Coordinates of C-alpha atoms in Angstrom, one line a residue:
Chain H
M159 CA 38.8 80.5 -64.3
T160 CA 35.2 79.2 -64.4
R161 CA 33.8 78.3 -61.0
S162 CA 30.4 77.5 -62.2
G163 CA 30.8 73.9 -61.1
F164 CA 28.6 70.9 -61.5
K165 CA 25.3 72.4 -62.5
P166 CA 22.3 70.2 -62.5
G167 CA 19.3 71.9 -64.1
P168 CA 16.2 72.7 -62.1
L169 CA 14.6 69.4 -63.2
V170 CA 17.4 67.4 -61.6
W171 CA 16.8 69.3 -58.4
V172 CA 13.1 68.7 -58.5
A173 CA 13.8 65.0 -59.0
V174 CA 16.3 64.9 -56.1
F175 CA 13.8 66.4 -53.8
A176 CA 11.0 64.3 -55.0
L177 CA 13.1 61.2 -54.4
A178 CA 14.1 62.5 -51.0
A179 CA 10.5 63.0 -50.2
L180 CA 9.9 59.3 -50.6
L181 CA 12.4 58.2 -48.0
P182 CA 10.1 58.3 -44.9
L183 CA 7.6 56.1 -46.8
L184 CA 10.3 53.4 -47.2
Q185 CA 11.9 53.9 -43.8
P186 CA 9.5 55.6 -41.4
G187 CA 12.1 56.0 -38.6
G188 CA 15.5 54.9 -37.4
F189 CA 19.0 55.4 -38.4
V190 CA 18.7 56.2 -42.1
L191 CA 16.1 58.9 -41.5
D192 CA 18.2 60.4 -38.7
V193 CA 21.3 60.6 -40.9
A194 CA 19.2 62.2 -43.7
I195 CA 17.8 64.9 -41.4
N196 CA 21.2 65.7 -40.0
V197 CA 22.6 65.9 -43.5
M198 CA 19.9 68.3 -44.4
I199 CA 20.5 70.5 -41.4
W200 CA 24.2 70.7 -41.9
S201 CA 24.0 71.2 -45.6
M202 CA 21.8 74.3 -44.9
V203 CA 24.6 75.8 -42.8
A204 CA 27.0 74.9 -45.6
Y205 CA 24.8 76.8 -48.1
G206 CA 24.8 79.8 -45.8
L207 CA 28.6 79.7 -45.6
N208 CA 28.8 79.2 -49.4
V209 CA 26.9 82.5 -50.0
M210 CA 29.8 84.3 -48.3
L211 CA 32.8 82.1 -49.2
G212 CA 31.7 80.9 -52.6
Y213 CA 29.9 83.9 -54.0
T214 CA 31.3 86.9 -52.1
G215 CA 34.8 85.5 -51.6
Q216 CA 34.9 86.3 -47.9
L217 CA 35.5 83.6 -45.3
P218 CA 33.5 84.3 -42.1
L219 CA 34.2 81.9 -39.2
A220 CA 31.3 82.8 -36.9
H221 CA 28.7 80.5 -38.6
A222 CA 28.5 78.0 -35.9
G223 CA 27.8 80.9 -33.5
F224 CA 24.8 82.0 -35.6
F225 CA 23.7 78.4 -35.9
G226 CA 23.9 78.3 -32.1
I227 CA 22.0 81.6 -31.8
G228 CA 19.2 80.2 -34.0
A229 CA 19.1 77.0 -32.1
Y230 CA 19.1 78.6 -28.7
T231 CA 16.5 81.2 -29.7
V232 CA 14.1 78.4 -30.7
G233 CA 15.1 76.4 -27.6
I234 CA 14.6 79.2 -25.1
L235 CA 11.4 80.6 -26.7
T236 CA 9.7 77.2 -26.8
L237 CA 11.0 75.7 -23.6
K238 CA 11.0 78.7 -21.3
Q239 CA 8.5 81.1 -22.9
G240 CA 6.1 78.5 -24.1
W241 CA 6.1 79.8 -27.7
N242 CA 4.9 77.8 -30.6
F243 CA 7.8 76.4 -32.7
W244 CA 6.2 78.0 -35.8
L245 CA 6.6 81.4 -34.2
A246 CA 9.9 80.8 -32.6
W247 CA 11.5 79.6 -35.8
P248 CA 11.0 82.8 -37.8
A249 CA 12.0 84.8 -34.8
A250 CA 15.3 82.9 -34.7
I251 CA 15.9 83.6 -38.4
V252 CA 15.2 87.3 -37.9
I253 CA 17.5 87.5 -34.9
C254 CA 20.3 85.8 -36.8
A255 CA 19.8 88.1 -39.8
L256 CA 20.0 91.1 -37.4
G257 CA 23.1 89.6 -35.7
G258 CA 24.7 89.2 -39.1
L259 CA 23.9 92.9 -39.8
L260 CA 25.6 93.9 -36.5
L261 CA 28.6 91.7 -37.1
G262 CA 29.0 93.0 -40.7
L263 CA 28.8 96.7 -39.6
V264 CA 32.0 96.2 -37.6
A265 CA 33.6 93.2 -39.4
F266 CA 33.5 94.7 -42.9
R267 CA 35.8 97.4 -41.7
T268 CA 38.4 94.7 -42.0
K269 CA 39.2 92.7 -45.1
G270 CA 40.6 89.3 -46.2
D271 CA 42.5 87.5 -43.4
A272 CA 41.7 90.0 -40.8
F273 CA 38.0 89.6 -41.5
S274 CA 38.2 85.8 -41.1
I275 CA 40.1 86.1 -37.8
F276 CA 37.9 88.8 -36.5
T277 CA 34.7 86.8 -37.2
L278 CA 36.4 83.8 -35.6
G279 CA 36.8 85.9 -32.5
V280 CA 33.1 86.8 -32.6
G281 CA 32.3 83.2 -33.0
V282 CA 34.2 82.3 -29.9
I283 CA 32.6 85.1 -28.0
I284 CA 29.1 83.8 -29.0
A285 CA 30.0 80.3 -27.9
L286 CA 31.5 81.5 -24.6
V287 CA 28.5 83.7 -23.8
I288 CA 26.2 80.8 -24.5
N289 CA 28.4 78.6 -22.2
K290 CA 28.6 81.1 -19.3
W291 CA 25.1 82.7 -19.3
D292 CA 23.6 80.0 -17.0
S293 CA 20.3 81.7 -16.3
L294 CA 19.4 82.0 -20.0
T295 CA 21.0 79.2 -21.7
G296 CA 21.6 76.6 -19.0
G297 CA 25.3 77.1 -19.3
N298 CA 27.4 74.0 -19.2
D299 CA 24.4 71.7 -18.6
G300 CA 22.8 72.9 -21.8
L301 CA 19.1 73.2 -22.6
N302 CA 17.4 69.9 -22.1
G303 CA 14.0 68.9 -23.4
V304 CA 13.4 71.4 -26.1
P305 CA 9.9 70.5 -27.3
P306 CA 9.5 69.1 -30.8
A307 CA 7.7 71.2 -33.4
S308 CA 4.0 71.5 -32.5
S309 CA 1.3 70.1 -34.7
L310 CA 0.2 72.2 -37.7
F311 CA -2.8 71.6 -39.9
G312 CA -3.4 68.4 -37.9
I313 CA 0.0 67.0 -38.8
D314 CA 2.0 65.7 -35.8
F315 CA 5.5 66.9 -36.3
S316 CA 6.9 65.2 -33.1
R317 CA 7.2 62.1 -35.3
S318 CA 10.5 62.2 -37.0
A319 CA 9.0 60.8 -40.3
N320 CA 6.8 63.9 -40.4
F321 CA 9.5 66.3 -39.1
Y322 CA 11.7 65.1 -42.0
Y323 CA 9.4 67.0 -44.3
V324 CA 10.0 70.2 -42.3
A325 CA 13.8 69.8 -42.8
L326 CA 13.3 68.9 -46.4
A327 CA 11.1 72.0 -47.0
A328 CA 13.7 74.2 -45.3
L329 CA 16.5 72.8 -47.4
A330 CA 14.5 73.2 -50.6
L331 CA 13.7 76.8 -49.6
T332 CA 17.4 77.4 -48.9
V333 CA 18.5 75.9 -52.2
L334 CA 15.8 77.9 -54.1
I335 CA 16.8 81.2 -52.4
V336 CA 20.5 80.7 -52.9
A337 CA 20.0 79.7 -56.6
R338 CA 17.7 82.7 -57.2
T339 CA 20.1 85.0 -55.4
R340 CA 23.1 83.7 -57.5
Q341 CA 21.2 84.4 -60.7
S342 CA 20.0 87.8 -59.7
V343 CA 21.8 91.1 -60.3
F344 CA 22.6 91.1 -56.6
G345 CA 24.3 87.7 -56.9
R346 CA 26.3 88.6 -59.9
S347 CA 27.4 91.8 -58.1
L348 CA 28.6 89.5 -55.3
V349 CA 30.7 87.5 -57.7
A350 CA 32.1 90.7 -59.0
I351 CA 33.1 91.6 -55.5
R352 CA 34.8 88.2 -55.2
G353 CA 36.7 88.9 -58.3
G354 CA 38.1 92.2 -57.0
E355 CA 36.5 94.8 -54.7
D356 CA 38.1 97.8 -56.3
L357 CA 37.0 96.7 -59.8
A358 CA 33.5 96.0 -58.5
R359 CA 33.4 99.4 -56.9
S360 CA 34.5 101.1 -60.1
A361 CA 31.6 99.3 -61.8
G362 CA 29.2 101.1 -59.5
I363 CA 28.6 98.4 -57.0
D364 CA 28.1 99.5 -53.4
V365 CA 30.5 96.9 -52.0
Y366 CA 29.9 97.5 -48.3
S367 CA 26.1 97.2 -48.5
H368 CA 26.3 94.2 -50.8
K369 CA 28.6 92.4 -48.4
L370 CA 26.3 93.3 -45.5
R371 CA 23.3 91.9 -47.3
A372 CA 25.2 88.7 -48.3
L373 CA 26.2 88.2 -44.7
M374 CA 22.7 88.7 -43.4
L375 CA 21.4 86.1 -45.9
S376 CA 24.2 83.8 -44.8
T377 CA 23.6 84.1 -41.1
A378 CA 19.8 83.9 -41.6
I379 CA 20.3 80.6 -43.3
A380 CA 22.4 79.4 -40.4
G381 CA 19.6 80.5 -38.0
L382 CA 17.1 78.6 -40.1
A383 CA 19.2 75.4 -39.8
G384 CA 19.7 76.1 -36.1
G385 CA 15.9 76.2 -35.5
V386 CA 15.4 72.9 -37.2
Y387 CA 18.3 71.4 -35.2
A388 CA 16.8 72.6 -31.9
A389 CA 13.4 71.1 -32.5
Y390 CA 14.8 67.9 -33.9
V391 CA 17.6 67.1 -31.4
G392 CA 15.8 68.4 -28.3
F393 CA 19.0 69.0 -26.5
L394 CA 21.3 72.0 -26.9
G395 CA 24.9 72.3 -25.6
S396 CA 27.1 75.3 -26.1
A397 CA 29.8 73.2 -27.9
V398 CA 27.6 73.1 -31.1
A399 CA 28.1 76.9 -31.4
G400 CA 31.9 76.7 -31.2
P401 CA 34.6 77.0 -33.9
T402 CA 35.0 73.3 -34.3
T403 CA 31.5 73.2 -35.8
T404 CA 32.3 76.0 -38.1
F405 CA 35.4 74.2 -39.4
T406 CA 33.5 70.9 -39.8
V407 CA 31.0 72.7 -42.0
L408 CA 33.8 74.3 -43.9
L409 CA 35.1 70.8 -44.5
Y410 CA 31.7 69.8 -45.9
L411 CA 31.7 72.8 -48.2
L412 CA 35.2 72.2 -49.4
V413 CA 34.7 68.5 -50.2
G414 CA 31.5 69.4 -52.1
G415 CA 32.9 72.4 -54.0
V416 CA 33.0 76.0 -52.9
G417 CA 30.9 78.4 -55.0
T418 CA 28.7 75.7 -56.6
L419 CA 25.0 75.1 -56.0
A420 CA 25.3 71.3 -55.6
G421 CA 28.5 71.4 -53.5
P422 CA 27.1 72.0 -50.0
L423 CA 24.6 69.2 -50.3
L424 CA 27.0 66.8 -52.0
G425 CA 29.9 67.5 -49.6
T426 CA 27.8 67.3 -46.4
G427 CA 26.1 64.1 -47.6
I428 CA 29.3 62.3 -48.4
V429 CA 31.4 63.4 -45.4
Y430 CA 28.5 63.0 -42.9
V431 CA 27.7 59.5 -44.1
A432 CA 31.4 58.6 -44.2
L433 CA 31.6 59.8 -40.6
Q434 CA 28.9 57.3 -39.6
F435 CA 31.3 54.5 -40.7
L436 CA 34.2 56.1 -38.8
K437 CA 32.1 56.3 -35.6
G438 CA 34.8 54.2 -33.8
L439 CA 37.2 57.0 -34.4
Q440 CA 35.0 59.6 -32.7
D441 CA 37.5 62.1 -31.2
Y442 CA 40.2 61.0 -33.5
Q443 CA 38.3 61.7 -36.7
Y444 CA 40.6 64.6 -37.4
I445 CA 43.5 62.3 -37.8
V446 CA 41.8 61.4 -41.1
F447 CA 40.1 64.8 -41.7
G448 CA 43.0 67.0 -40.9
P449 CA 45.3 65.7 -43.7
L450 CA 42.2 65.3 -45.9
L451 CA 41.5 69.0 -45.6
V452 CA 45.2 69.8 -46.5
L453 CA 45.2 67.4 -49.4
L454 CA 41.9 68.9 -50.7
V455 CA 43.2 72.5 -50.8
L456 CA 46.5 71.3 -52.2
F457 CA 45.2 69.1 -55.0
A458 CA 41.4 69.6 -55.5
P459 CA 40.5 73.1 -54.2
Q460 CA 37.4 73.1 -56.3
G461 CA 35.9 70.1 -54.5
L462 CA 33.9 67.2 -56.0
A463 CA 31.7 69.5 -58.0
G464 CA 34.8 71.2 -59.4
L465 CA 36.3 67.8 -60.4
W466 CA 33.1 67.0 -62.2
D467 CA 33.4 70.4 -63.9
R468 CA 36.9 69.7 -65.0
A469 CA 36.1 66.3 -66.4
Q470 CA 33.2 67.9 -68.3
A471 CA 35.5 70.5 -69.7
R472 CA 37.9 67.9 -70.8
R473 CA 35.1 65.9 -72.6
V474 CA 33.9 69.1 -74.3
Q475 CA 37.5 69.8 -75.4
A476 CA 38.0 66.3 -76.7
R477 CA 34.8 66.5 -78.7
A478 CA 35.9 69.8 -80.2
E479 CA 39.3 68.3 -81.1
R480 CA 37.5 65.4 -82.8
A481 CA 35.3 67.7 -84.7
V482 CA 38.4 69.6 -85.9
D483 CA 40.0 66.3 -87.0
H484 CA 36.9 65.4 -89.0
A485 CA 36.9 68.7 -90.7
Chain L
M468 CA 47.6 97.5 -3.0
T469 CA 49.4 94.1 -2.6
I470 CA 46.6 92.5 -4.5
L471 CA 47.2 95.0 -7.3
F472 CA 50.9 94.1 -7.5
Q473 CA 50.1 90.5 -7.4
Q474 CA 47.7 90.9 -10.3
L475 CA 50.3 92.9 -12.1
S476 CA 52.9 90.1 -11.8
N477 CA 50.2 87.6 -13.1
A478 CA 49.5 89.9 -16.1
L479 CA 53.2 90.4 -16.9
A480 CA 53.9 86.7 -16.9
L481 CA 50.8 86.0 -19.0
G482 CA 51.7 88.9 -21.3
G483 CA 55.2 87.6 -21.8
V484 CA 53.9 84.2 -22.9
Y485 CA 51.3 85.8 -25.2
A486 CA 54.0 88.0 -26.7
L487 CA 56.3 85.0 -27.5
V488 CA 53.6 83.1 -29.2
A489 CA 52.2 86.2 -31.0
L490 CA 55.7 87.2 -32.2
G491 CA 56.2 84.0 -34.1
L492 CA 52.8 84.4 -35.7
T493 CA 53.3 88.0 -36.7
L494 CA 56.8 87.1 -38.2
V495 CA 55.3 84.4 -40.3
Y496 CA 52.5 86.7 -41.4
G497 CA 55.0 89.5 -42.2
V498 CA 57.2 87.2 -44.3
M499 CA 54.8 84.7 -45.9
R500 CA 51.5 86.7 -45.7
V501 CA 50.0 83.5 -44.3
P502 CA 47.7 83.5 -41.3
N503 CA 49.1 80.3 -39.8
F504 CA 46.1 78.8 -38.0
A505 CA 48.3 75.9 -37.0
H506 CA 50.4 78.1 -34.8
G507 CA 48.3 77.2 -31.7
G508 CA 49.0 73.5 -32.6
L509 CA 52.7 74.2 -32.5
Y510 CA 52.4 75.8 -29.1
M511 CA 50.5 72.9 -27.8
L512 CA 53.0 70.4 -29.2
G513 CA 55.8 72.4 -27.5
A514 CA 54.1 71.8 -24.2
Y515 CA 53.7 68.1 -24.8
F516 CA 57.3 67.7 -26.1
A517 CA 58.6 69.4 -23.0
Y518 CA 56.4 67.1 -20.9
A519 CA 57.6 64.0 -22.8
A520 CA 61.3 65.1 -22.5
L521 CA 60.9 65.6 -18.7
N522 CA 59.0 62.4 -18.1
S523 CA 60.2 59.9 -20.7
L524 CA 63.8 61.1 -21.3
G525 CA 64.2 62.2 -17.7
V526 CA 66.2 65.3 -18.6
G527 CA 66.0 68.5 -16.6
Y528 CA 63.7 71.5 -17.2
V529 CA 66.1 73.6 -19.2
P530 CA 67.2 70.8 -21.6
A531 CA 63.5 69.8 -22.0
L532 CA 62.6 73.3 -23.0
I533 CA 65.5 73.4 -25.5
L534 CA 64.6 70.0 -26.9
A535 CA 61.0 71.0 -27.3
A536 CA 62.0 74.3 -29.1
V537 CA 64.3 72.4 -31.5
A538 CA 61.7 69.7 -32.2
V539 CA 58.9 72.1 -32.9
A540 CA 61.2 74.4 -35.0
G541 CA 62.0 71.4 -37.2
L542 CA 58.3 70.5 -37.5
A543 CA 57.3 74.0 -38.3
A544 CA 60.0 74.2 -41.1
L545 CA 58.7 70.9 -42.4
L546 CA 55.1 72.3 -42.4
E547 CA 56.3 75.2 -44.4
R548 CA 57.8 72.9 -47.0
L549 CA 54.9 70.5 -47.2
V550 CA 51.9 72.8 -46.9
F551 CA 52.5 76.5 -47.1
Y552 CA 55.2 76.6 -49.8
P553 CA 53.0 74.7 -52.3
L554 CA 50.1 77.0 -51.5
R555 CA 52.1 80.3 -51.7
N556 CA 50.3 81.4 -54.9
A557 CA 46.8 80.0 -54.0
P558 CA 44.2 82.3 -52.5
H559 CA 44.8 83.0 -48.8
V560 CA 41.7 81.2 -47.8
H561 CA 43.3 77.9 -49.0
A562 CA 46.4 78.3 -46.8
M563 CA 44.1 79.2 -43.9
I564 CA 41.9 76.1 -44.4
A565 CA 45.0 73.8 -44.7
A566 CA 46.4 75.3 -41.5
I567 CA 43.1 74.6 -39.7
G568 CA 43.4 71.0 -40.9
V569 CA 46.9 70.8 -39.5
L570 CA 45.8 72.2 -36.2
F571 CA 43.1 69.6 -35.7
F572 CA 45.4 66.9 -36.9
F573 CA 48.0 67.8 -34.2
E574 CA 45.2 67.9 -31.6
A575 CA 43.9 64.5 -32.6
V576 CA 47.3 62.9 -32.7
V577 CA 48.3 64.3 -29.3
Q578 CA 45.0 63.1 -27.8
L579 CA 45.6 59.7 -29.3
I580 CA 49.2 59.5 -27.8
W581 CA 48.8 61.2 -24.4
G582 CA 45.0 61.2 -23.8
A583 CA 42.6 64.0 -23.3
D584 CA 43.2 64.5 -19.6
F585 CA 45.3 67.3 -18.1
K586 CA 49.0 66.7 -17.6
Q587 CA 51.2 68.5 -15.1
I588 CA 54.7 69.7 -15.4
A589 CA 56.5 70.2 -12.0
E590 CA 57.9 73.7 -11.3
P591 CA 61.6 73.7 -11.8
V592 CA 62.1 76.1 -8.9
P593 CA 59.2 75.4 -6.5
G594 CA 58.1 77.9 -3.9
I595 CA 57.3 81.6 -3.7
L596 CA 59.1 84.9 -3.4
N597 CA 57.7 87.3 -0.8
L598 CA 58.4 90.9 -1.6
G599 CA 57.0 93.0 1.2
G600 CA 53.7 91.1 1.2
V601 CA 53.5 90.6 -2.5
V602 CA 53.7 86.9 -3.1
I603 CA 55.0 85.8 -6.5
T604 CA 55.8 82.2 -7.5
W605 CA 59.3 81.6 -8.8
Q606 CA 57.9 80.2 -12.0
R607 CA 56.1 83.5 -12.8
L608 CA 59.4 85.3 -12.3
I609 CA 61.1 82.8 -14.5
V610 CA 58.4 83.3 -17.2
I611 CA 58.8 87.1 -17.0
A612 CA 62.6 87.0 -17.1
A613 CA 62.8 84.4 -19.8
S614 CA 60.3 86.0 -22.1
V615 CA 62.0 89.4 -21.8
L616 CA 65.3 87.7 -22.5
V617 CA 64.0 85.8 -25.6
M618 CA 62.4 89.0 -26.9
L619 CA 65.6 90.9 -26.5
G620 CA 67.5 88.1 -28.3
L621 CA 65.0 88.1 -31.1
N622 CA 65.3 91.9 -31.4
F623 CA 69.1 91.6 -31.6
F624 CA 68.7 88.8 -34.2
L625 CA 66.3 90.8 -36.4
K626 CA 68.2 94.1 -36.2
R627 CA 71.8 93.2 -35.9
T628 CA 72.5 90.0 -37.8
L629 CA 72.4 89.5 -41.6
T630 CA 70.1 86.5 -41.4
G631 CA 67.7 88.5 -39.3
A632 CA 67.8 91.4 -41.6
T633 CA 66.7 89.2 -44.5
I634 CA 63.6 88.4 -42.6
E635 CA 62.9 92.1 -42.0
A636 CA 63.7 92.8 -45.6
M637 CA 61.2 90.2 -46.8
S638 CA 58.4 91.4 -44.6
Q639 CA 59.0 94.9 -46.0
N640 CA 59.1 94.0 -49.6
R641 CA 59.1 90.5 -51.0
E642 CA 60.0 91.4 -54.5
G643 CA 62.6 93.8 -53.4
A644 CA 64.2 91.2 -51.2
R645 CA 64.3 88.7 -54.1
L646 CA 65.9 91.4 -56.3
V647 CA 68.8 92.0 -53.9
G648 CA 69.5 88.3 -53.9
I649 CA 67.8 87.0 -50.8
N650 CA 66.9 83.4 -51.0
V651 CA 63.2 83.8 -50.3
N652 CA 62.5 80.1 -49.8
R653 CA 65.2 79.7 -47.2
V654 CA 64.0 82.7 -45.3
G655 CA 60.4 81.4 -45.4
M656 CA 61.5 78.1 -43.8
L657 CA 63.7 79.9 -41.3
T658 CA 60.9 82.2 -40.2
F659 CA 58.6 79.2 -39.7
A660 CA 61.3 77.5 -37.6
I661 CA 61.8 80.5 -35.4
S662 CA 58.0 80.9 -34.9
G663 CA 57.8 77.3 -33.9
A664 CA 60.7 77.6 -31.5
L665 CA 59.2 80.7 -29.9
A666 CA 55.8 79.0 -29.5
A667 CA 57.5 75.9 -27.9
V668 CA 59.5 78.0 -25.5
A669 CA 56.4 79.9 -24.5
A670 CA 54.5 76.7 -23.9
A671 CA 57.3 75.1 -21.9
L672 CA 57.5 78.3 -19.8
I673 CA 53.8 78.5 -19.0
A674 CA 53.2 74.7 -18.6
P675 CA 54.1 74.5 -14.9
I676 CA 51.6 77.3 -14.1
V677 CA 48.6 76.1 -16.2
S678 CA 48.1 72.4 -17.1
V679 CA 48.9 70.8 -20.4
A680 CA 45.9 69.7 -22.5
P681 CA 45.3 69.0 -26.2
S682 CA 42.8 71.9 -26.4
M683 CA 45.3 74.5 -25.1
G684 CA 46.4 75.2 -28.6
E685 CA 43.0 76.2 -29.9
V686 CA 42.5 78.7 -27.1
M687 CA 45.9 80.2 -27.5
N688 CA 45.4 80.4 -31.2
L689 CA 42.4 82.6 -30.9
K690 CA 44.1 84.8 -28.4
V691 CA 47.3 85.4 -30.4
F692 CA 45.3 86.1 -33.5
A693 CA 43.4 88.6 -31.6
I694 CA 46.7 90.1 -30.5
I695 CA 48.2 90.4 -33.9
I696 CA 45.0 91.9 -35.4
L697 CA 45.0 94.3 -32.5
G698 CA 48.7 95.2 -33.0
G699 CA 48.4 95.2 -36.8
M700 CA 49.2 92.0 -38.7
G701 CA 52.9 91.6 -39.4
S702 CA 54.0 94.3 -36.9
V703 CA 56.6 93.2 -34.3
P704 CA 56.1 96.0 -31.8
G705 CA 52.4 95.7 -32.3
A706 CA 52.4 92.0 -31.3
I707 CA 54.3 92.8 -28.1
V708 CA 52.0 95.7 -27.1
G709 CA 48.9 93.8 -28.1
A710 CA 50.0 90.8 -26.0
F711 CA 50.4 92.8 -22.9
L712 CA 47.2 94.7 -23.5
L713 CA 45.3 91.5 -23.8
A714 CA 46.9 90.0 -20.7
F715 CA 46.1 93.1 -18.7
A716 CA 42.5 93.2 -20.0
E717 CA 42.1 89.5 -19.1
V718 CA 43.7 89.6 -15.6
F719 CA 42.3 92.8 -14.4
G720 CA 38.9 92.4 -16.2
G721 CA 38.7 88.9 -14.7
F722 CA 39.6 90.2 -11.3
Y723 CA 37.4 93.3 -11.1
I724 CA 34.5 92.3 -13.3
N725 CA 33.9 88.6 -13.5
L726 CA 36.3 85.7 -13.7
D727 CA 34.0 83.6 -15.8
F728 CA 34.0 86.2 -18.5
A729 CA 37.8 86.9 -18.5
D730 CA 38.1 85.3 -22.0
V731 CA 35.2 87.2 -23.3
I732 CA 36.6 90.5 -22.0
G733 CA 39.8 90.0 -24.1
F734 CA 37.8 89.4 -27.3
A735 CA 35.4 92.2 -26.5
A736 CA 38.4 94.6 -26.2
L737 CA 39.5 93.4 -29.6
V738 CA 36.1 94.1 -31.1
I739 CA 36.0 97.5 -29.7
V740 CA 39.5 98.4 -30.8
L741 CA 38.8 97.1 -34.3
A742 CA 35.6 99.1 -34.5
I743 CA 37.6 102.2 -34.0
R744 CA 40.8 101.4 -35.7
P745 CA 40.2 98.6 -38.3
Q746 CA 43.8 98.5 -39.4
G747 CA 45.0 97.7 -35.8
L748 CA 47.1 99.8 -33.5
F749 CA 50.4 99.6 -35.2
R750 CA 49.8 98.8 -38.8
R751 CA 52.7 99.8 -41.0
G752 CA 52.0 101.6 -44.3
T753 CA 51.8 99.0 -47.0

């Protein structure tokens, strides 16, 4: 089974990002820009999840927790300690990577379903601790008034049109890192682990350390996204770190296509924008999304990028058959 | 000392409810190898069905409990047919994700019908029992007695009846069960129905003590999953021991350490146990 997916070349990616970079020039604020920044933030989390689910074949369910840790690290350091955003952000990423390491040390003693459920438990603990630790996180009231990113090189990042480029750069960096990782020996080893741990081990891959490093990369990306979120939204509540967020990101990833490079961005973009039209549903959005999730895994588990892939394969096959007919 | 006994009765009642919900989950895992994330949703629906039967149909507490159990059992069997049976050969992650979809769907539907606010079910036997200074509500006693009764019944069913034995057989060896002529599909549906009924009974029992809310399923879900990992996935005795361990950790941890962190203590216990014994406490050899 090929899971390569819809594979736009590097040029297509450059074109997509170049086009995206023009958006603030056309629309220097308001609704469209807000949706775009949110899509970029959440697709980063989806990319992080994809490193684990798509490449390594493990489903961790603590990602919203790490997103929350990243966001709260930036929020607390900038709001309470007076740190500069540009220092707090890398700190958040490092903390999330270390958190991923700690989680992995214990969690990778379990496998498969138990691993998912175990990490879900950890995700809940993270959300609960954020919710209860009033003196540090503001507890139920949340953290209000996280300052926007401070100026750098004379550019005022408190304007959302300028901050848009921070999110865009972070997303570009994420895509680049994930793509490079996927192509490296490390990435191919991860795919081997997805195929079968015992086989990978017999091929000389240190499964445990590979999974650990994949999880660290994955949680670091979640922290990266969390940092952007904190500075952009300016308000943090503990709900964002809860399991519902993890499942929503999982939905984005599933719609787009697990294990593909375009999938996380595609899925997040489509679902998030669709959500804006379903705003009236608000709390009831899972009346639509719940069955959608079920139908997706039943009938299109490869997601949109996978559908594209299948159509492509059919076209290639048809061409081959025609060639045979002519011969 | 009286406080200790009071906490003990709280922990026993809570543990009984956890055990009923966890037993259904572990049976389904044993037979189908599916971590049914929708299980908490079934539990929550059980509470709402009991609430609806009490208030809309105007029946008594016991008939309401039975109605809820039957309705949820049917729904669980339907779920098996529509979602888990078609996914039986797909990677486990798929069944897990589909179940999550079902869980959120249930939650949204319940919220649409009954609203997000808490609902109350009146205690069937109001009042308290005073045992030498130890005060126990009748409802807690009912919960403890009923859950023990249901567990004994389940044990009898699994060990002493032919149908029950097919469930045991399938969780021991799926292919072997098929070879000796057990209808694997029927057993799968049956197991789902039993797990649904157990969850609904547990929910109807605890509903007069706690309140009924759409989010109650999600919380319970996490706890029972913690329990069956703790006990070893698919193990029946493991689920019962795990349930009471978690209940004791929560009640006594909440009482002696910090009530705010009662839920965290339960999960922290899970993390510690798994760090030492990753296969759980009672994992059978596979």
